[in-house]
CSV table of C-alpha atoms in Angstrom, one decimal:
chain,number,residue,atom,x,y,z
A,908,UNK,CA,0.0,0.0,0.0
A,909,UNK,CA,1.5,3.4,-0.9
A,910,UNK,CA,1.5,6.2,1.6
A,911,UNK,CA,-1.7,8.1,1.6
A,912,UNK,CA,-3.7,5.1,0.4
A,913,UNK,CA,-6.8,4.2,2.3
A,914,UNK,CA,-6.8,0.8,4.1
A,915,UNK,CA,-9.0,-1.9,2.6
A,916,UNK,CA,-12.5,-2.0,4.0
A,917,UNK,CA,-13.0,-4.5,6.8
A,918,UNK,CA,-14.9,-7.7,6.1
A,919,UNK,CA,-17.1,-7.0,9.1
A,920,UNK,CA,-18.2,-3.6,10.2
A,921,UNK,CA,-18.1,-4.8,13.9
A,922,UNK,CA,-16.8,-7.9,15.5
A,923,UNK,CA,-17.7,-8.9,19.1
A,924,UNK,CA,-15.8,-11.5,21.1
A,925,UNK,CA,-17.2,-13.2,24.2
A,926,UNK,CA,-14.8,-14.7,26.7
A,927,UNK,CA,-16.1,-18.2,27.5
A,928,UNK,CA,-13.1,-19.4,29.4
A,929,UNK,CA,-13.5,-21.9,32.2
A,930,UNK,CA,-10.7,-21.9,34.9
A,931,UNK,CA,-9.8,-24.7,37.1
A,932,UNK,CA,-9.6,-24.7,40.9
A,933,UNK,CA,-12.3,-22.1,41.5
A,934,UNK,CA,-10.4,-19.2,40.0
A,935,UNK,CA,-12.7,-16.4,38.7
A,936,UNK,CA,-13.8,-16.9,35.1
A,937,UNK,CA,-16.4,-15.7,32.6
A,938,UNK,CA,-17.9,-19.2,32.2
A,939,UNK,CA,-19.0,-19.0,35.8
A,940,UNK,CA,-21.2,-16.0,34.9
A,941,UNK,CA,-23.2,-17.7,32.1
A,942,UNK,CA,-21.1,-16.2,29.4
A,943,UNK,CA,-22.2,-18.9,27.0
A,944,UNK,CA,-25.8,-17.8,27.4
A,945,UNK,CA,-24.8,-14.2,26.7
A,946,UNK,CA,-22.9,-15.3,23.6
A,947,UNK,CA,-26.0,-17.2,22.4
A,948,UNK,CA,-28.3,-14.2,23.2
A,949,UNK,CA,-26.1,-11.8,21.3
A,950,UNK,CA,-25.9,-14.0,18.3
A,951,UNK,CA,-29.7,-14.6,18.3
A,952,UNK,CA,-30.5,-10.9,18.8
A,953,UNK,CA,-28.1,-9.8,16.1
A,954,UNK,CA,-29.6,-12.4,13.7
A,955,UNK,CA,-33.1,-11.2,14.4
A,956,UNK,CA,-32.1,-7.7,13.6
A,957,UNK,CA,-30.5,-8.7,10.3
A,958,UNK,CA,-27.0,-7.6,11.5
A,959,UNK,CA,-25.0,-10.7,10.9
A,960,UNK,CA,-22.7,-11.4,7.9
A,961,UNK,CA,-20.2,-9.7,5.6
A,962,UNK,CA,-20.4,-5.9,5.9
A,963,UNK,CA,-22.3,-6.4,9.2
A,964,UNK,CA,-21.5,-8.0,12.5
A,965,UNK,CA,-19.7,-11.2,13.5
A,966,UNK,CA,-20.3,-12.7,17.0
A,967,UNK,CA,-17.5,-15.0,18.2
A,968,UNK,CA,-16.5,-17.2,21.1
A,969,UNK,CA,-13.1,-16.5,22.6
A,970,UNK,CA,-10.8,-18.1,25.1
A,971,UNK,CA,-9.5,-16.1,28.0
A,972,UNK,CA,-9.3,-12.4,27.3
A,973,UNK,CA,-7.3,-11.9,30.5
A,974,UNK,CA,-9.6,-9.4,32.1
A,975,UNK,CA,-11.2,-11.9,34.5
A,976,UNK,CA,-11.8,-9.4,37.3
A,977,UNK,CA,-14.3,-7.5,35.2
A,978,UNK,CA,-16.1,-10.7,34.0
A,979,UNK,CA,-18.1,-11.6,32.2
A,980,UNK,CA,-16.3,-9.8,29.4
A,981,UNK,CA,-16.9,-9.1,25.8
A,982,UNK,CA,-14.9,-6.8,23.4
A,983,UNK,CA,-16.1,-5.0,20.2
A,984,UNK,CA,-13.8,-4.2,17.4
A,985,UNK,CA,-12.8,-2.1,15.5
A,986,UNK,CA,-13.5,0.3,18.4
A,987,UNK,CA,-11.8,-1.9,21.0
A,988,UNK,CA,-14.6,-1.3,23.5
A,989,UNK,CA,-14.5,-3.7,26.4
A,990,UNK,CA,-17.8,-4.5,28.1
A,991,UNK,CA,-18.7,-6.1,31.5
A,992,UNK,CA,-22.3,-7.2,31.4
A,993,UNK,CA,-24.8,-8.8,33.8
A,994,UNK,CA,-27.9,-10.0,32.0
A,995,UNK,CA,-29.9,-10.3,28.8
A,996,UNK,CA,-30.9,-6.7,29.0
A,997,UNK,CA,-27.3,-5.6,28.9
A,998,UNK,CA,-26.6,-7.9,25.9
A,999,UNK,CA,-29.7,-6.5,24.0
A,1000,UNK,CA,-28.5,-3.0,24.7
A,1001,UNK,CA,-25.0,-3.7,23.4
A,1002,UNK,CA,-26.5,-5.3,20.2
A,1003,UNK,CA,-28.9,-2.5,19.6
A,1004,UNK,CA,-26.8,0.5,20.6
A,1005,UNK,CA,-23.3,-0.5,19.7
A,1006,UNK,CA,-23.4,-3.3,17.1
A,1007,UNK,CA,-26.4,-1.8,15.2
A,1008,UNK,CA,-26.2,1.9,15.8
A,1009,UNK,CA,-22.5,2.5,16.6
A,1010,UNK,CA,-23.2,4.1,20.0
A,1011,UNK,CA,-21.0,2.8,22.9
A,1012,UNK,CA,-23.0,1.7,26.0
A,1013,UNK,CA,-21.0,3.8,28.5
A,1014,UNK,CA,-22.6,2.3,31.6
A,1015,UNK,CA,-21.3,-1.2,30.6
A,1016,UNK,CA,-17.7,-0.2,29.6
A,1017,UNK,CA,-15.1,-2.1,31.6
A,1018,UNK,CA,-12.8,0.3,33.5
A,1019,UNK,CA,-9.4,0.5,31.8
A,1020,UNK,CA,-7.3,-0.8,34.7
A,1021,UNK,CA,-9.3,-4.0,35.2
A,1022,UNK,CA,-7.3,-7.0,34.4
A,1023,UNK,CA,-7.0,-10.5,35.6
């Protein structure tokens, strides 16, 4: 790519990853907070709204995203917005506000210093 050229368009407009990691020995993890249910809800809601597919949204499972203390965790790219969510209402709000409309759900943003 020559200098000044625009980067190629992304295959997906937005991509959300849900940490579904299960840790051994009682260590905190997203799987203990029904992260798999949240993933399924997000995918179902995005599909119902016609958001899925090339040029739209991709909903993916992920292993550990290393921000366990804020779990359950999901991250939306290309904006790199990290979310801590609690229930289906939170997932619906992320889908409708961020994935569909491009508006970050500020109340669910994971504080920047939260790690493992």
